[in-house]
CSV table of C-alpha atoms in Angstrom, one decimal:
chain,number,residue,atom,x,y,z
A,1,MET,CA,202.2,143.3,146.6
A,2,THR,CA,200.2,141.1,148.7
A,3,ASP,CA,201.4,138.6,151.2
A,4,THR,CA,200.5,135.8,149.0
A,5,ALA,CA,202.0,137.5,145.8
A,6,LYS,CA,205.3,137.5,147.9
A,7,ASP,CA,205.6,134.1,149.2
A,8,THR,CA,205.2,133.0,145.6
A,9,LEU,CA,207.7,134.8,144.3
A,10,GLN,CA,210.2,133.9,146.6
A,11,PRO,CA,213.3,131.9,145.7
A,12,ALA,CA,212.5,128.4,145.0
A,13,ASN,CA,215.1,126.4,146.7
A,14,PRO,CA,218.2,128.3,146.7
A,15,GLY,CA,221.4,127.3,145.4
A,16,SER,CA,220.0,123.7,144.3
A,17,ASN,CA,221.2,124.1,141.0
A,18,ALA,CA,224.5,123.4,142.0
A,19,MET,CA,225.2,122.6,138.5
A,20,TRP,CA,225.3,126.7,138.1
A,21,GLY,CA,228.8,126.3,140.5
A,22,GLY,CA,229.0,129.6,142.5
A,23,ARG,CA,228.4,132.3,139.9
A,24,PHE,CA,225.0,132.7,141.4
A,25,ALA,CA,224.3,133.7,145.3
A,26,ALA,CA,220.6,132.3,144.6
A,27,GLY,CA,218.5,130.1,142.9
A,28,PRO,CA,216.1,131.6,140.2
A,29,ASP,CA,212.4,132.6,141.5
A,30,ALA,CA,209.6,130.4,140.6
A,31,ILE,CA,208.6,132.5,137.3
A,32,MET,CA,212.0,132.1,136.3
A,33,GLU,CA,212.6,128.6,137.0
A,34,ALA,CA,209.1,127.6,135.1
A,35,ILE,CA,210.4,129.6,132.1
A,36,ASN,CA,214.0,128.4,131.8
A,37,ALA,CA,213.5,124.6,132.5
A,38,SER,CA,212.6,122.2,130.0
A,39,ILE,CA,212.2,118.6,131.6
A,40,SER,CA,208.6,118.7,131.1
A,41,PHE,CA,209.1,118.3,127.6
A,42,ASP,CA,212.9,117.1,126.9
A,43,LYS,CA,212.8,113.8,129.4
A,44,ARG,CA,211.8,112.5,126.0
A,45,LEU,CA,215.3,112.6,125.0
A,46,TYR,CA,216.1,110.3,127.9
A,47,ALA,CA,217.4,107.3,125.7
A,48,GLN,CA,219.5,109.5,123.1
A,49,ASP,CA,221.2,111.4,126.5
A,50,ILE,CA,222.0,108.6,128.0
A,51,ARG,CA,223.3,106.8,125.0
A,52,GLY,CA,225.6,110.1,123.7
A,53,SER,CA,226.7,109.9,127.9
A,54,ARG,CA,227.8,106.4,127.4
A,55,ALA,CA,229.6,107.0,124.4
A,56,HIS,CA,231.2,110.4,125.9
A,57,ALA,CA,232.7,108.2,129.1
A,58,ALA,CA,233.9,105.3,126.8
A,59,MET,CA,236.2,108.1,125.0
A,60,LEU,CA,237.3,109.8,128.4
A,61,ALA,CA,238.6,106.3,129.3
A,62,ALA,CA,239.8,105.2,126.0
A,63,THR,CA,242.0,108.4,125.5
A,64,GLY,CA,243.0,108.5,129.2
A,65,ILE,CA,241.0,111.8,130.1
A,66,VAL,CA,239.0,109.5,133.2
A,67,SER,CA,240.0,106.3,134.8
A,68,ASN,CA,239.0,103.3,134.0
A,69,SER,CA,237.1,102.3,136.9
A,70,ASP,CA,235.8,105.8,137.1
A,71,VAL,CA,234.0,105.2,133.5
A,72,VAL,CA,232.9,101.5,134.3
A,73,ALA,CA,230.8,103.1,137.1
A,74,ILE,CA,229.6,105.7,135.0
A,75,ARG,CA,228.6,103.8,132.0
A,76,GLU,CA,227.0,100.8,134.2
A,77,GLY,CA,225.2,103.9,136.9
A,78,LEU,CA,223.7,105.2,133.5
A,79,LEU,CA,222.0,102.3,132.8
A,80,THR,CA,220.9,102.0,136.0
A,81,VAL,CA,219.0,105.7,135.1
A,82,LEU,CA,217.5,104.5,132.4
A,83,SER,CA,216.3,101.4,133.9
A,84,GLU,CA,214.2,103.5,136.3
A,85,ILE,CA,213.1,105.8,133.6
A,86,GLU,CA,212.0,103.5,131.5
A,87,ALA,CA,210.2,101.7,134.8
A,88,GLY,CA,208.7,104.7,135.8
A,89,ASN,CA,210.3,104.9,138.9
A,90,PHE,CA,212.8,108.2,138.0
A,91,PRO,CA,212.2,111.1,139.9
A,92,PHE,CA,212.3,113.9,137.3
A,93,ARG,CA,212.7,117.2,139.1
A,94,THR,CA,212.0,120.8,137.6
A,95,ALA,CA,214.5,122.5,139.7
A,96,LEU,CA,216.9,120.6,137.7
A,97,GLU,CA,216.1,122.3,134.4
A,98,ASP,CA,216.7,119.6,131.5
A,99,ILE,CA,217.5,115.8,131.0
A,100,HIS,CA,220.7,116.5,131.1
A,101,MET,CA,220.9,117.5,134.8
A,102,ASN,CA,218.4,115.2,136.3
A,103,VAL,CA,220.2,112.2,134.3
A,104,GLU,CA,223.1,113.9,136.1
A,105,ALA,CA,222.5,114.3,139.6
A,106,ARG,CA,220.6,111.0,139.7
A,107,LEU,CA,223.8,109.7,138.2
A,108,LYS,CA,225.6,111.0,141.1
A,109,GLU,CA,222.7,109.8,144.0
A,110,ILE,CA,223.9,106.2,142.6
A,111,ILE,CA,227.6,106.4,141.8
A,112,GLY,CA,229.2,109.2,143.8
A,113,GLU,CA,232.1,111.3,143.0
A,114,PRO,CA,232.9,109.6,139.6
A,115,ALA,CA,229.3,110.9,138.1
A,116,GLY,CA,231.4,114.8,138.2
A,117,ARG,CA,233.9,113.3,135.3
A,118,LEU,CA,231.0,112.7,133.4
A,119,HIS,CA,231.0,116.0,131.6
A,120,THR,CA,234.6,116.7,131.4
A,121,ALA,CA,235.3,117.8,127.7
A,122,ARG,CA,231.7,118.9,126.5
A,123,SER,CA,229.3,121.1,127.2
A,124,ARG,CA,225.0,121.1,127.7
A,125,ASN,CA,225.2,122.6,124.1
A,126,ASP,CA,226.9,120.2,122.3
A,127,GLN,CA,225.0,117.4,124.8
A,128,VAL,CA,221.7,118.8,123.7
A,129,ALA,CA,222.7,119.4,119.9
A,130,THR,CA,224.1,115.3,119.8
A,131,ASP,CA,220.7,113.9,121.9
A,132,PHE,CA,218.1,116.2,119.7
A,133,ARG,CA,219.7,115.2,116.8
A,134,LEU,CA,219.7,111.5,117.7
A,135,TRP,CA,216.1,111.7,118.2
A,136,VAL,CA,215.3,113.4,115.0
A,137,ARG,CA,217.4,111.0,113.0
A,138,ASP,CA,215.2,108.2,114.9
A,139,GLN,CA,212.2,110.0,113.7
A,140,CYS,CA,213.3,109.9,109.8
A,141,ASP,CA,213.8,106.0,110.4
A,142,ALA,CA,210.5,105.9,111.7
A,143,ALA,CA,208.7,108.1,108.9
A,144,VAL,CA,210.2,106.2,106.1
A,145,LEU,CA,208.9,102.6,107.9
A,146,GLY,CA,205.2,104.5,108.0
A,147,LEU,CA,205.6,105.6,104.7
A,148,GLY,CA,206.7,102.0,103.6
A,149,ALA,CA,203.6,100.3,105.0
A,150,LEU,CA,201.2,103.2,103.5
A,151,ILE,CA,202.9,102.3,100.2
A,152,ARG,CA,202.0,98.7,100.3
A,153,ALA,CA,198.3,99.3,101.4
A,154,MET,CA,198.4,101.7,98.2
A,155,LEU,CA,200.0,98.9,96.1
A,156,ALA,CA,197.2,96.7,97.3
A,157,GLN,CA,194.5,98.8,96.0
A,158,ALA,CA,195.9,100.0,93.0
A,159,GLU,CA,196.9,96.0,92.0
A,160,ALA,CA,193.0,95.2,92.8
A,161,GLY,CA,192.0,98.1,90.8
A,162,ALA,CA,194.5,98.5,87.8
A,163,ASP,CA,191.8,98.3,85.4
A,164,TRP,CA,188.9,99.3,86.9
A,165,VAL,CA,188.1,102.7,85.2
A,166,MET,CA,186.9,105.9,87.0
A,167,PRO,CA,186.7,109.8,86.0
A,168,GLY,CA,189.9,111.9,86.0
A,169,PHE,CA,189.4,115.2,87.3
A,170,THR,CA,191.1,118.3,86.8
A,171,HIS,CA,189.0,121.4,88.8
A,172,LEU,CA,187.1,118.4,90.1
A,173,GLN,CA,185.1,118.3,86.6
A,174,THR,CA,185.2,115.3,84.8
A,175,ALA,CA,188.2,115.0,82.2
A,176,GLN,CA,189.2,112.0,81.1
A,177,PRO,CA,188.7,108.3,82.3
A,178,VAL,CA,191.5,106.5,84.3
A,179,THR,CA,191.8,103.2,86.2
A,180,TRP,CA,191.3,103.4,89.9
A,181,GLY,CA,195.0,101.9,89.6
A,182,HIS,CA,196.8,105.0,88.5
A,183,HIS,CA,194.8,106.9,90.7
A,184,MET,CA,196.4,105.3,93.3
A,185,MET,CA,199.7,105.1,92.1
A,186,ALA,CA,199.8,108.4,91.6
A,187,TYR,CA,199.8,108.6,95.9
A,188,VAL,CA,202.5,105.8,95.9
A,189,GLU,CA,204.8,108.3,93.5
A,190,MET,CA,204.2,111.6,96.1
A,191,LEU,CA,204.9,109.1,99.2
A,192,GLY,CA,207.8,107.7,97.5
A,193,ARG,CA,209.3,111.2,97.3
A,194,ASP,CA,208.2,111.6,100.7
A,195,MET,CA,210.5,108.8,101.9
A,196,GLY,CA,212.9,110.0,99.7
A,197,ARG,CA,213.2,113.2,101.4
A,198,PHE,CA,213.0,111.8,104.8
A,199,SER,CA,215.9,109.6,104.0
A,200,ASP,CA,218.1,112.3,102.4
A,201,ALA,CA,217.4,114.6,105.7
A,202,ARG,CA,218.8,111.8,107.9
A,203,ALA,CA,222.0,111.3,105.7
A,204,ARG,CA,222.7,114.9,106.1
A,205,MET,CA,221.8,115.0,109.7
A,206,ASN,CA,224.6,112.2,110.4
A,207,GLU,CA,227.6,114.0,111.6
A,208,SER,CA,228.0,114.4,115.2
A,209,PRO,CA,228.2,117.4,117.8
A,210,LEU,CA,229.6,115.7,120.6
A,211,GLY,CA,232.7,116.9,121.2
A,212,ALA,CA,232.4,120.4,120.1
A,213,ALA,CA,231.7,121.7,123.4
A,214,ALA,CA,230.5,125.0,124.8
A,215,LEU,CA,230.7,126.8,120.8
A,216,ALA,CA,234.9,126.3,120.6
A,217,GLY,CA,236.1,122.6,121.3
A,218,THR,CA,237.8,121.4,123.8
A,219,SER,CA,241.7,121.5,125.1
A,220,PHE,CA,240.9,117.9,126.5
A,221,PRO,CA,242.5,115.4,123.9
A,222,ILE,CA,239.1,113.7,123.1
A,223,ASP,CA,238.8,111.5,120.1
A,224,ARG,CA,235.6,112.9,118.1
A,225,HIS,CA,235.8,110.3,115.4
A,226,ALA,CA,235.5,107.6,118.1
A,227,THR,CA,232.7,108.9,119.7
A,228,ALA,CA,230.6,109.4,116.1
A,229,ALA,CA,231.2,106.2,115.1
A,230,ASP,CA,230.0,104.6,118.9
A,231,LEU,CA,226.9,107.3,117.7
A,232,GLY,CA,226.1,105.7,114.2
A,233,PHE,CA,227.1,109.6,112.9
A,234,GLU,CA,229.3,109.3,109.6
A,235,ARG,CA,231.5,111.4,111.2
A,236,PRO,CA,232.1,114.5,113.5
A,237,MET,CA,230.7,118.0,112.6
A,238,ALA,CA,233.5,120.3,111.1
A,239,ASN,CA,232.7,123.6,113.0
A,240,SER,CA,232.6,123.5,116.5
A,241,LEU,CA,230.6,126.8,116.3
A,242,ASP,CA,228.3,124.8,113.6
A,243,ALA,CA,227.7,122.2,115.4
A,244,VAL,CA,226.0,123.9,118.5
A,245,SER,CA,224.1,125.9,116.5
A,246,ASP,CA,222.7,124.1,114.1
A,247,ARG,CA,219.1,123.0,113.9
A,248,ASP,CA,218.6,122.6,110.0
A,249,PHE,CA,218.1,118.5,110.6
A,250,ALA,CA,215.2,119.8,112.8
A,251,LEU,CA,214.0,122.2,110.1
A,252,GLU,CA,214.3,119.8,107.2
A,253,PHE,CA,212.4,117.2,109.8
A,254,LEU,CA,209.8,119.5,110.1
A,255,SER,CA,210.1,120.3,106.2
A,256,SER,CA,209.8,117.1,105.4
A,257,ALA,CA,206.9,116.4,107.5
A,258,SER,CA,204.6,119.0,106.2
A,259,ILE,CA,205.1,117.8,102.3
A,260,CYS,CA,204.2,114.6,103.6
A,261,ALA,CA,201.2,115.8,106.0
A,262,THR,CA,200.1,118.0,102.5
A,263,HIS,CA,199.7,114.6,100.4
A,264,LEU,CA,197.9,112.8,103.2
A,265,SER,CA,196.1,116.1,103.6
A,266,ARG,CA,194.8,115.6,99.7
A,267,LEU,CA,194.5,111.9,100.1
A,268,ALA,CA,191.9,112.6,102.9
A,269,GLU,CA,190.0,115.2,101.2
A,270,GLU,CA,189.6,112.7,98.0
A,271,LEU,CA,188.1,110.2,100.8
A,272,VAL,CA,186.3,112.4,102.2
A,273,ILE,CA,184.5,113.5,98.8
A,274,TRP,CA,184.2,109.5,97.4
A,275,SER,CA,182.4,108.6,100.6
A,276,SER,CA,179.9,111.2,100.3
A,277,ALA,CA,176.2,110.3,98.9
A,278,GLN,CA,176.5,112.4,95.8
A,279,PHE,CA,179.9,110.4,94.8
A,280,ARG,CA,179.4,107.0,96.7
A,281,PHE,CA,183.2,105.5,95.0
A,282,VAL,CA,184.2,104.5,98.3
A,283,ALA,CA,183.0,103.2,101.6
A,284,LEU,CA,185.1,103.5,104.9
A,285,SER,CA,184.9,100.7,107.4
A,286,ASP,CA,183.0,101.3,110.6
A,287,LYS,CA,186.3,101.8,112.3
A,288,TRP,CA,187.3,104.8,110.5
A,289,SER,CA,183.8,106.2,110.7
A,290,THR,CA,181.4,107.6,113.4
A,291,GLY,CA,177.8,108.5,113.6
A,292,SER,CA,175.6,111.6,114.3
A,293,SER,CA,174.2,112.3,117.8
A,294,ILE,CA,170.8,113.3,116.1
A,295,MET,CA,171.1,111.8,112.2
A,296,PRO,CA,170.9,108.0,112.3
A,297,GLN,CA,171.6,107.8,108.6
A,298,LYS,CA,175.1,109.7,108.8
A,299,ARG,CA,178.3,108.0,108.5
A,300,ASN,CA,181.1,110.6,109.2
A,301,PRO,CA,184.7,110.2,107.7
A,302,ASP,CA,186.1,111.6,110.4
A,303,ALA,CA,189.7,109.8,110.9
A,304,ALA,CA,189.9,111.5,107.0
A,305,GLU,CA,188.6,114.7,108.2
A,306,LEU,CA,191.3,114.5,111.0
A,307,ILE,CA,193.8,113.4,109.0
A,308,ARG,CA,193.2,116.5,106.5
A,309,ALA,CA,193.2,118.6,109.3
A,310,LYS,CA,196.8,117.6,111.2
A,311,ILE,CA,198.8,119.7,108.0
A,312,GLY,CA,197.4,122.5,110.2
A,313,ARG,CA,199.5,121.5,113.0
A,314,ILE,CA,202.7,120.0,111.4
A,315,LEU,CA,203.2,123.3,109.3
A,316,GLY,CA,202.3,125.6,112.2
A,317,ALA,CA,206.0,123.8,114.0
A,318,THR,CA,207.5,124.7,111.0
A,319,VAL,CA,206.8,128.0,110.8
A,320,ALA,CA,207.5,128.2,114.5
A,321,LEU,CA,211.3,126.4,114.4
A,322,PHE,CA,212.1,128.9,111.5
A,323,THR,CA,210.7,132.1,113.7
A,324,VAL,CA,212.8,130.8,116.4
A,325,MET,CA,215.8,130.4,114.5
A,326,LYS,CA,215.9,133.0,111.8
A,327,GLY,CA,217.9,135.9,114.0
A,328,LEU,CA,220.1,134.4,116.0
A,329,PRO,CA,223.8,135.0,116.2
A,330,LEU,CA,226.2,132.3,116.5
A,331,ALA,CA,226.7,130.2,118.5
A,332,TYR,CA,224.1,128.9,121.1
A,333,SER,CA,221.4,131.0,122.5
A,334,LYS,CA,218.3,129.9,124.8
A,335,ASP,CA,216.0,130.7,122.3
A,336,MET,CA,216.8,127.3,120.8
A,337,GLN,CA,215.2,125.3,123.8
A,338,GLU,CA,212.3,126.6,121.9
A,339,ASP,CA,213.0,124.1,119.0
A,340,LYS,CA,212.1,120.7,120.6
A,341,GLU,CA,208.0,120.8,121.5
A,342,GLN,CA,207.0,121.8,117.9
A,343,VAL,CA,209.3,118.8,116.7
A,344,PHE,CA,208.2,116.3,119.2
A,345,ASP,CA,204.3,116.8,118.1
A,346,ALA,CA,205.0,117.3,114.5
A,347,ALA,CA,206.9,113.7,114.5
A,348,ASP,CA,203.6,112.3,116.5
A,349,THR,CA,201.2,113.9,114.8
A,350,LEU,CA,202.7,113.1,111.3
A,351,MET,CA,202.7,109.2,112.4
A,352,LEU,CA,199.3,109.0,114.0
A,353,ALA,CA,198.4,110.4,110.6
A,354,LEU,CA,200.3,108.0,109.0
A,355,ALA,CA,199.0,104.8,110.4
A,356,ALA,CA,195.2,106.4,110.4
A,357,MET,CA,195.7,106.5,106.7
A,358,GLU,CA,197.2,103.1,106.5
A,359,GLY,CA,194.5,101.5,108.3
A,360,MET,CA,191.8,103.6,106.5
A,361,MET,CA,193.4,102.2,102.8
A,362,LYS,CA,193.6,98.7,104.0
A,363,ASP,CA,190.0,98.4,105.2
A,364,LEU,CA,188.7,100.8,102.0
A,365,THR,CA,185.6,99.0,100.1
A,366,VAL,CA,185.8,100.3,96.3
A,367,ARG,CA,182.7,100.6,94.3
A,368,ARG,CA,184.0,99.7,91.2
A,369,GLU,CA,180.4,99.9,89.4
A,370,ASN,CA,179.9,103.5,90.5
A,371,LEU,CA,183.5,104.3,89.4
A,372,GLU,CA,182.7,103.2,85.8
A,373,ALA,CA,178.7,104.7,85.5
A,374,ALA,CA,180.7,107.8,86.6
A,375,ALA,CA,183.6,107.4,84.0
A,376,SER,CA,181.2,107.2,81.5
A,377,SER,CA,179.6,110.2,82.0
A,378,GLY,CA,180.7,114.0,81.5
A,379,PHE,CA,181.7,113.4,77.6
A,380,SER,CA,185.3,112.0,79.3
A,381,THR,CA,186.2,110.6,75.9
A,382,ALA,CA,185.9,114.1,73.9
A,383,THR,CA,189.7,114.0,74.2
A,384,ASP,CA,190.0,110.7,73.0
A,385,LEU,CA,187.5,111.9,69.6
A,386,ALA,CA,189.9,114.7,69.1
A,387,ASP,CA,192.9,112.4,69.1
A,388,TRP,CA,191.3,109.9,66.6
A,389,LEU,CA,190.3,113.1,64.2
A,390,VAL,CA,194.2,113.9,64.4
A,391,ARG,CA,195.6,110.3,63.9
A,392,GLU,CA,193.0,108.7,61.5
A,393,ALA,CA,191.3,111.8,59.6
A,394,GLY,CA,194.1,114.1,59.4
A,395,LEU,CA,193.0,117.4,60.9
A,396,PRO,CA,195.0,119.6,62.6
A,397,PHE,CA,194.8,119.3,66.2
A,398,ARG,CA,192.6,122.9,67.2
A,399,ASP,CA,190.2,121.8,64.4
A,400,ALA,CA,190.0,118.6,65.4
A,401,HIS,CA,189.1,120.3,68.9
A,402,HIS,CA,186.5,122.5,67.5
A,403,ALA,CA,184.8,119.7,65.5
A,404,THR,CA,184.7,117.7,69.0
A,405,GLY,CA,183.6,120.5,70.7
A,406,THR,CA,180.5,120.8,68.3
A,407,LEU,CA,179.6,117.1,68.9
A,408,VAL,CA,179.9,117.6,72.8
A,409,ALA,CA,177.1,120.4,72.3
A,410,MET,CA,175.1,117.9,70.1
A,411,ALA,CA,175.4,115.2,72.9
A,412,GLU,CA,174.5,117.6,75.5
A,413,ALA,CA,171.3,119.4,73.5
A,414,GLN,CA,170.1,114.9,73.3
A,415,GLY,CA,170.9,114.5,76.4
A,416,VAL,CA,173.2,111.7,75.1
A,417,ASP,CA,176.9,110.4,75.7
A,418,LEU,CA,178.9,110.7,72.4
A,419,PRO,CA,179.2,106.9,71.9
A,420,ASP,CA,175.6,107.3,71.6
A,421,LEU,CA,175.5,109.9,69.0
A,422,LYS,CA,174.3,108.0,65.2
A,423,LEU,CA,177.1,108.0,62.4
A,424,ALA,CA,175.0,110.6,60.4
A,425,GLU,CA,174.8,113.0,63.2
A,426,MET,CA,179.4,112.8,63.7
A,427,GLN,CA,179.4,113.1,59.7
A,428,ALA,CA,177.4,116.1,59.6
A,429,VAL,CA,180.1,118.1,61.4
A,430,ASN,CA,182.8,116.5,59.5
A,431,PRO,CA,182.3,113.9,56.5
A,432,ALA,CA,185.9,112.2,57.1
A,433,ILE,CA,184.2,110.5,60.4
A,434,THR,CA,184.1,106.7,60.0
A,435,ALA,CA,182.6,104.2,62.3
A,436,GLY,CA,185.9,103.3,63.4
A,437,VAL,CA,185.6,106.5,65.7
A,438,PHE,CA,183.1,104.1,68.1
A,439,GLU,CA,185.9,102.4,69.0
A,440,VAL,CA,187.8,105.0,70.7
A,441,LEU,CA,184.8,106.1,72.4
A,442,GLY,CA,184.2,103.5,75.4
A,443,VAL,CA,185.9,104.2,78.4
A,444,HIS,CA,187.8,101.0,78.5
A,445,ASN,CA,189.0,101.5,75.1
A,446,SER,CA,190.5,105.2,76.0
A,447,VAL,CA,192.2,104.1,79.3
A,448,ALA,CA,193.7,101.1,77.4
A,449,SER,CA,195.1,103.7,74.8
A,450,ARG,CA,197.0,105.4,77.2
A,451,GLN,CA,199.8,103.0,76.6
A,452,SER,CA,202.7,106.1,77.1
A,453,TYR,CA,205.2,105.7,80.2
A,454,GLY,CA,203.1,106.3,83.0
A,455,GLY,CA,199.9,106.5,81.4
A,456,THR,CA,196.6,105.1,83.0
A,457,ALA,CA,196.8,101.8,80.6
A,458,PRO,CA,196.1,98.6,82.9
A,459,ASP,CA,199.3,97.5,81.6
A,460,GLN,CA,201.1,100.5,82.5
A,461,VAL,CA,199.9,100.5,86.0
A,462,ARG,CA,200.7,97.3,86.5
A,463,ALA,CA,204.2,97.8,85.3
A,464,GLN,CA,204.6,100.9,87.9
A,465,ILE,CA,203.2,98.9,90.6
A,466,ALA,CA,206.0,96.0,89.8
A,467,ARG,CA,208.8,98.5,90.1
A,468,TRP,CA,207.2,99.8,93.3
A,469,LYS,CA,207.5,95.9,95.0
A,470,GLU,CA,210.7,95.8,93.9
A,471,ARG,CA,211.9,98.8,95.4
A,472,LEU,CA,210.4,98.2,98.7
A,473,GLY,CA,211.8,94.4,98.7
């Protein structure tokens, strides 16, 4: 080993981590310090850490475990630490490993000896579980708000185009005419389920780990119900082992985020397709498009494409945390330090994608005339013809399906659409056909007839819009 390498691997500030007490004779070397420290990312938990510590301190005073005077100093000192962090003046130190040690060490510098009493009746295990749970709970709230804003933008689009006809697709082939409003409301329903998942996850995670200590609880006469209430939790977690080892709340958040990002990716894909020169259904504003470095005619839907790709990061984070947690014995293992970066990145990515999609939908220009022209092509009313034959001519559906297929082939051979066929030509296929059939062959007649609950008829679409407006308040 070279002298340089030896120097690199010398103990970094031996004995600097007094929080470990007398168990270790020297501090970790540089590599151990680097792999062990989490302050580079868990400093994002500072507000939750300080909030949890203030609640814990208040409980220690209320139960007589720590004197009121010491707790007053602790709680005031923690507010000073909070103000330093928010002002950007806090000296984060890698040698202190994590946000908990950094806050406590700084608190000791500010108030002295009383700071050492803050950690009475708790462990970093229940402390980090509490901090992280509080943070993820906040992210569930943020996701619900972001989804609500996007849903309102989708409702505005649906209301404007409640009776604009467009082609409905299966296999990306023209299927039946629908309305623009109906298509938008499909995404509203998807996003609404996403809101429900985040809300459900929040309700399940709303239990406090604080007071579980390392894994077995504590012999001090603490009041876990008091700290739970102080932090806005419904109740304390009922099992101390579970409290420090559970990361279901993070997995549920990531799972909900993955499903939501999948929905955003599907909508983004449609925006990419619809804005192409081959479709020209919509136009993205300049704010959400870019040009080409070589082709001056190009308007690239980059924002939509990036949203389409974000599912990769979020789903990757979900798989990563499932992999970390899948084989861990109870209770806490250091593996669980790897739980946060994925969640932080997924939360940031999701909120950015929601905000970008909201912006695009607000600025989206819909080309109504192109939608209607496309809806009128591709024999989109063939199913209406088959239904008419069943309803008016009394044919079994399979016979009506066969007759309609014959008429579609006839129209295709002539290069016309179904409404352009002559009545005599239709009657040659089935003499039961009358002139009344032409009333169902237009795309507007088709969508107006879809009156079943949840159908594409404009009045059904408007009813669903009204329901959602009432739900959102």
